[in-house]
Coordinates of C-alpha atoms and ligand atoms in Angstrom, one line a residue:
M1 CA 282.1 162.2 115.7
K2 CA 284.9 162.1 113.1
E3 CA 288.4 162.8 114.2
I4 CA 289.8 165.8 112.3
I5 CA 293.0 166.6 114.0
S6 CA 295.7 164.2 115.2
F7 CA 299.1 164.9 116.7
D8 CA 301.2 161.9 117.0
H9 CA 304.4 162.5 119.2
V10 CA 304.9 165.9 117.7
T11 CA 308.1 167.8 118.8
F12 CA 309.0 171.3 117.6
S13 CA 312.1 173.3 118.5
Y14 CA 313.3 176.8 117.8
D15 CA 317.1 176.8 117.5
D16 CA 317.4 173.5 119.4
I17 CA 315.2 174.7 122.2
P18 CA 312.2 172.4 122.5
I19 CA 309.0 174.4 122.5
I20 CA 306.5 171.6 122.0
E21 CA 307.6 168.1 123.1
N22 CA 306.0 164.8 122.3
A23 CA 302.5 166.2 121.9
C24 CA 299.9 163.5 121.4
F25 CA 296.2 164.5 121.1
S26 CA 293.3 164.4 118.8
V27 CA 290.3 166.6 118.2
K28 CA 286.9 165.6 116.9
E29 CA 284.6 167.5 114.5
G30 CA 282.5 170.1 116.3
E31 CA 284.4 170.2 119.5
L32 CA 285.1 173.5 121.2
I33 CA 288.6 173.3 122.7
G34 CA 290.2 175.8 125.1
V35 CA 294.0 176.1 125.0
F36 CA 295.4 177.2 128.3
G37 CA 298.9 177.5 129.7
P38 CA 301.6 179.9 130.9
N39 CA 303.2 182.7 128.8
G40 CA 305.8 181.2 126.6
G41 CA 304.3 177.7 127.1
G42 CA 303.9 177.1 123.4
K43 CA 300.2 177.9 122.7
T44 CA 300.8 180.1 119.7
T45 CA 303.4 177.7 118.5
L46 CA 300.9 174.9 118.7
L47 CA 298.4 176.9 116.5
K48 CA 301.2 177.6 114.0
L49 CA 301.9 173.8 113.8
L50 CA 298.2 173.3 113.2
M51 CA 298.2 175.8 110.3
G52 CA 301.4 174.4 108.8
F53 CA 303.3 177.7 109.2
I54 CA 306.0 175.6 110.9
K55 CA 306.7 171.9 110.7
P56 CA 307.3 169.3 113.4
N57 CA 311.0 168.3 113.9
S58 CA 309.6 164.8 114.6
G59 CA 306.3 163.1 114.9
R60 CA 303.3 163.7 112.7
A61 CA 300.6 166.3 112.6
S62 CA 297.5 165.6 110.5
L63 CA 294.4 167.7 109.8
F64 CA 291.4 166.4 107.8
G65 CA 293.6 163.4 106.9
K66 CA 296.2 165.5 105.2
S67 CA 299.3 167.6 106.3
P68 CA 298.4 170.9 108.0
K69 CA 299.8 172.8 105.0
E70 CA 297.5 171.0 102.6
S71 CA 294.5 171.7 104.8
H72 CA 295.0 175.4 105.3
Q73 CA 291.9 176.3 103.2
N74 CA 289.8 174.7 105.8
I75 CA 291.2 176.9 108.6
G76 CA 290.1 180.3 109.8
Y77 CA 292.6 182.1 112.1
V78 CA 292.3 185.0 114.5
P79 CA 295.8 185.9 115.3
Q80 CA 297.1 187.1 118.7
K81 CA 298.7 190.2 117.1
L82 CA 297.1 192.4 114.4
P83 CA 298.1 191.0 111.0
F84 CA 298.6 194.5 109.6
D85 CA 299.3 198.1 110.5
P86 CA 296.1 199.4 112.1
N87 CA 296.8 202.8 110.5
F88 CA 296.7 201.4 107.0
P89 CA 293.6 203.0 105.4
I90 CA 291.4 200.0 104.9
S91 CA 287.7 199.6 105.6
V92 CA 286.1 197.0 107.8
L93 CA 284.6 195.2 104.8
E94 CA 288.0 195.1 103.1
V95 CA 289.6 193.6 106.2
V96 CA 287.0 190.9 106.2
L97 CA 287.6 190.3 102.4
T98 CA 291.3 189.7 103.0
G99 CA 290.1 186.5 104.7
C100 CA 289.1 185.2 101.2
L101 CA 292.7 185.6 99.9
S102 CA 293.6 181.9 100.0
K103 CA 290.5 181.1 97.9
L104 CA 290.8 183.8 95.3
P105 CA 291.0 182.9 91.6
W106 CA 294.1 183.6 89.5
H107 CA 293.1 187.1 88.6
G108 CA 292.9 187.9 92.3
R109 CA 289.7 189.9 92.3
Y110 CA 287.0 189.5 94.9
S111 CA 283.7 188.4 93.5
S112 CA 280.2 189.6 94.5
E113 CA 279.9 186.2 96.2
N114 CA 282.9 187.1 98.3
E115 CA 281.3 190.3 99.3
K116 CA 278.1 188.6 100.2
D117 CA 280.0 186.2 102.4
A118 CA 281.9 189.1 104.0
Y119 CA 278.6 190.9 104.9
H120 CA 277.3 187.6 106.3
A121 CA 280.4 187.1 108.4
L122 CA 280.0 190.7 109.7
E123 CA 276.4 189.9 110.6
Q124 CA 277.6 186.9 112.6
V125 CA 279.6 189.1 114.8
D126 CA 277.1 192.0 114.9
M127 CA 279.4 194.4 113.0
V128 CA 277.6 194.9 109.7
D129 CA 276.8 198.5 110.5
F130 CA 280.5 199.3 110.6
S131 CA 281.3 197.8 107.1
G132 CA 282.3 201.2 105.6
Q133 CA 284.2 202.5 108.6
A134 CA 288.0 202.7 108.6
F135 CA 289.3 199.6 110.5
G136 CA 291.9 201.8 112.4
T137 CA 289.1 203.8 114.0
L138 CA 287.4 200.8 115.7
S139 CA 287.6 200.1 119.4
G140 CA 289.6 197.1 120.5
G141 CA 286.5 194.9 121.0
Q142 CA 285.0 195.9 117.6
A143 CA 288.3 195.3 115.8
Q144 CA 288.5 191.9 117.4
R145 CA 285.0 191.0 116.2
V146 CA 286.0 192.1 112.7
L147 CA 289.0 189.8 112.8
I148 CA 286.7 186.9 113.8
A149 CA 284.5 187.8 110.8
R150 CA 287.7 187.8 108.6
A151 CA 288.4 184.3 109.9
L152 CA 284.8 183.1 109.2
V153 CA 284.5 184.5 105.7
S154 CA 286.1 181.6 104.0
K155 CA 283.6 179.3 105.8
P156 CA 286.3 177.3 107.6
K157 CA 285.8 173.9 109.1
L158 CA 288.2 174.8 111.8
L159 CA 288.4 178.1 113.6
L160 CA 291.6 178.9 115.5
L161 CA 291.6 181.9 117.9
D162 CA 294.6 183.1 119.7
E163 CA 293.5 185.1 122.8
P164 CA 290.5 186.7 121.0
T165 CA 289.5 188.8 124.1
A166 CA 292.8 190.0 125.4
G167 CA 292.5 193.6 126.4
I168 CA 288.7 193.7 126.0
D169 CA 286.2 194.8 128.6
A170 CA 284.0 192.2 130.3
Q171 CA 280.8 193.0 128.5
T172 CA 282.3 192.9 125.0
E173 CA 284.1 189.7 126.0
T174 CA 280.8 188.1 127.0
E175 CA 279.3 189.1 123.6
I176 CA 282.2 187.6 121.7
Y177 CA 281.8 184.4 123.6
K178 CA 278.1 184.4 122.9
Q179 CA 278.8 184.8 119.2
L180 CA 281.3 181.9 119.4
D181 CA 278.8 179.8 121.3
E182 CA 276.4 180.2 118.4
L183 CA 279.0 178.6 116.1
R184 CA 279.4 175.6 118.5
G185 CA 279.0 172.4 116.7
K186 CA 278.9 174.1 113.2
V187 CA 282.6 174.6 113.1
T188 CA 285.4 173.1 115.3
I189 CA 286.8 175.8 117.5
I190 CA 290.2 175.9 119.2
M191 CA 290.8 178.9 121.3
V192 CA 293.7 180.1 123.3
T193 CA 292.7 182.0 126.4
H194 CA 294.1 183.0 129.8
H195 CA 290.6 183.2 131.3
L196 CA 290.2 180.1 133.4
R197 CA 286.5 180.7 133.9
I198 CA 285.9 180.7 130.1
V199 CA 287.9 177.5 129.7
T200 CA 286.0 175.7 132.4
E201 CA 282.5 177.0 131.5
F202 CA 282.7 177.3 127.8
A203 CA 285.0 174.7 126.4
D204 CA 284.2 171.0 126.0
R205 CA 287.8 170.2 126.7
V206 CA 291.1 171.9 127.5
L207 CA 294.6 171.4 126.1
L208 CA 297.0 172.5 128.7
V209 CA 300.2 173.6 126.9
Q210 CA 303.5 174.0 128.8
R211 CA 306.0 172.4 126.5
D212 CA 304.0 169.2 126.8
V213 CA 300.4 169.0 125.8
T214 CA 297.8 167.5 128.2
S215 CA 294.2 167.0 127.3
L216 CA 291.8 167.6 130.2
D217 CA 288.1 167.5 130.6
S218 CA 287.0 171.1 131.4
K219 CA 285.4 169.9 134.6
E220 CA 288.7 168.5 135.8
L221 CA 290.4 171.9 135.5
C222 CA 289.4 173.8 138.6
E223 CA 291.5 176.9 139.4
H224 CA 293.4 175.4 142.2
F225 CA 294.5 172.5 140.0
A226 CA 295.6 174.8 137.2
I227 CA 297.7 177.0 139.5
G228 CA 299.3 173.9 141.0
L229 CA 300.2 172.6 137.6
Y230 CA 301.7 175.7 136.2
H231 CA 305.5 176.0 136.2
P232 CA 307.8 178.1 134.0
P233 CA 308.9 175.9 131.0
H234 CA 312.6 176.7 131.6
L235 CA 312.5 175.2 135.1
K236 CA 311.1 172.0 133.6
K237 CA 313.9 172.0 131.0
E238 CA 316.5 172.2 133.7
R239 CA 315.0 169.3 135.5
S240 CA 314.9 167.0 132.5
Ligands
ATP301 N1 310.2 182.7 115.9 C1 310.7 182.3 117.0 N2 312.0 182.1 117.2 C2 312.5 181.7 118.4 N3 311.8 181.5 119.5 C3 310.5 181.7 119.4 C4 309.8 182.1 118.2 N4 308.5 182.2 118.4 C5 308.3 181.9 119.7 N5 309.5 181.5 120.3 C6 309.6 181.1 121.7 O1 308.8 179.9 121.8 C7 308.3 179.9 123.1 C8 306.8 179.7 123.0 O2 306.2 180.8 122.4 P1 304.7 181.0 122.1 O3 304.4 182.2 121.4 O4 304.2 179.7 121.5 O5 304.1 181.0 123.6 P2 302.6 181.3 124.1 O6 302.2 180.1 125.0 O7 301.7 181.6 123.0 O8 302.8 182.5 125.1 P3 301.8 183.8 125.4 O9 300.8 183.3 126.4 O10 302.7 184.8 125.9 O11 301.2 184.2 124.1 C9 308.7 181.2 123.8 O12 309.7 180.9 124.7 C10 309.1 182.1 122.7 O13 310.1 183.0 123.1
MG302 MG1 300.7 183.3 122.3

């Protein structure tokens, strides 16, 4: 399989505080990767580096053979926090259409093709019946599925999800994972989660992020090992 992501000694700091240090890893096309690690360990920061929202201080990040910024059209992103005010009066379909923004023509109008893609994305997450409903009235699990549809609408080659099932009940969570499982192999998926069971059962491989980035085979990551490996990043900083 073709390598689509490569991080070569990537270091990133906020105000001189290192958040990601010397990260070296690669991802192949079609892989489903779990990103795991303690709060504040740098998982969201790693996704932001992948999207080119922030730039490494040193080292090189490349996506599809280009810089992350040049590759953003290939990426669908499901953020950890809602990207807009949930009370803003916007329908489910309109939320999904905002996922087409980066591909809109100069006049900025959605085409009928965009709408067709939006309905298709809603079908993929089983939410097409809600297309006309106000987004703010959805339950947490339904809203999350719509945000996944929003990320899928631009037909990305790479799907990044930042804790897509946080605060969601077990049954809806299982449904979301089933839907993501159906995308397995069709799109490369990188998903941040705190659920160890999901990482071990669902992902092909795990990136453990706690300032440094370690790639592990999911099978290597049993619960005991993960707990043993966890340490607050600031402790690590004091030691080094
Ligand atoms: N814009 C920012 N400016 C300064 N520091 C930041 C900024 N964004 C994040 N940080 C810091 O960077 C560190 C890593 O944050 P990040 O959001 O990547 O962690 P995370 O692994 O996603 O945590 P969580 O599991 O809580 O979502 C934290 O200490 C955080 O306070
Ligand atoms: Mg985070």
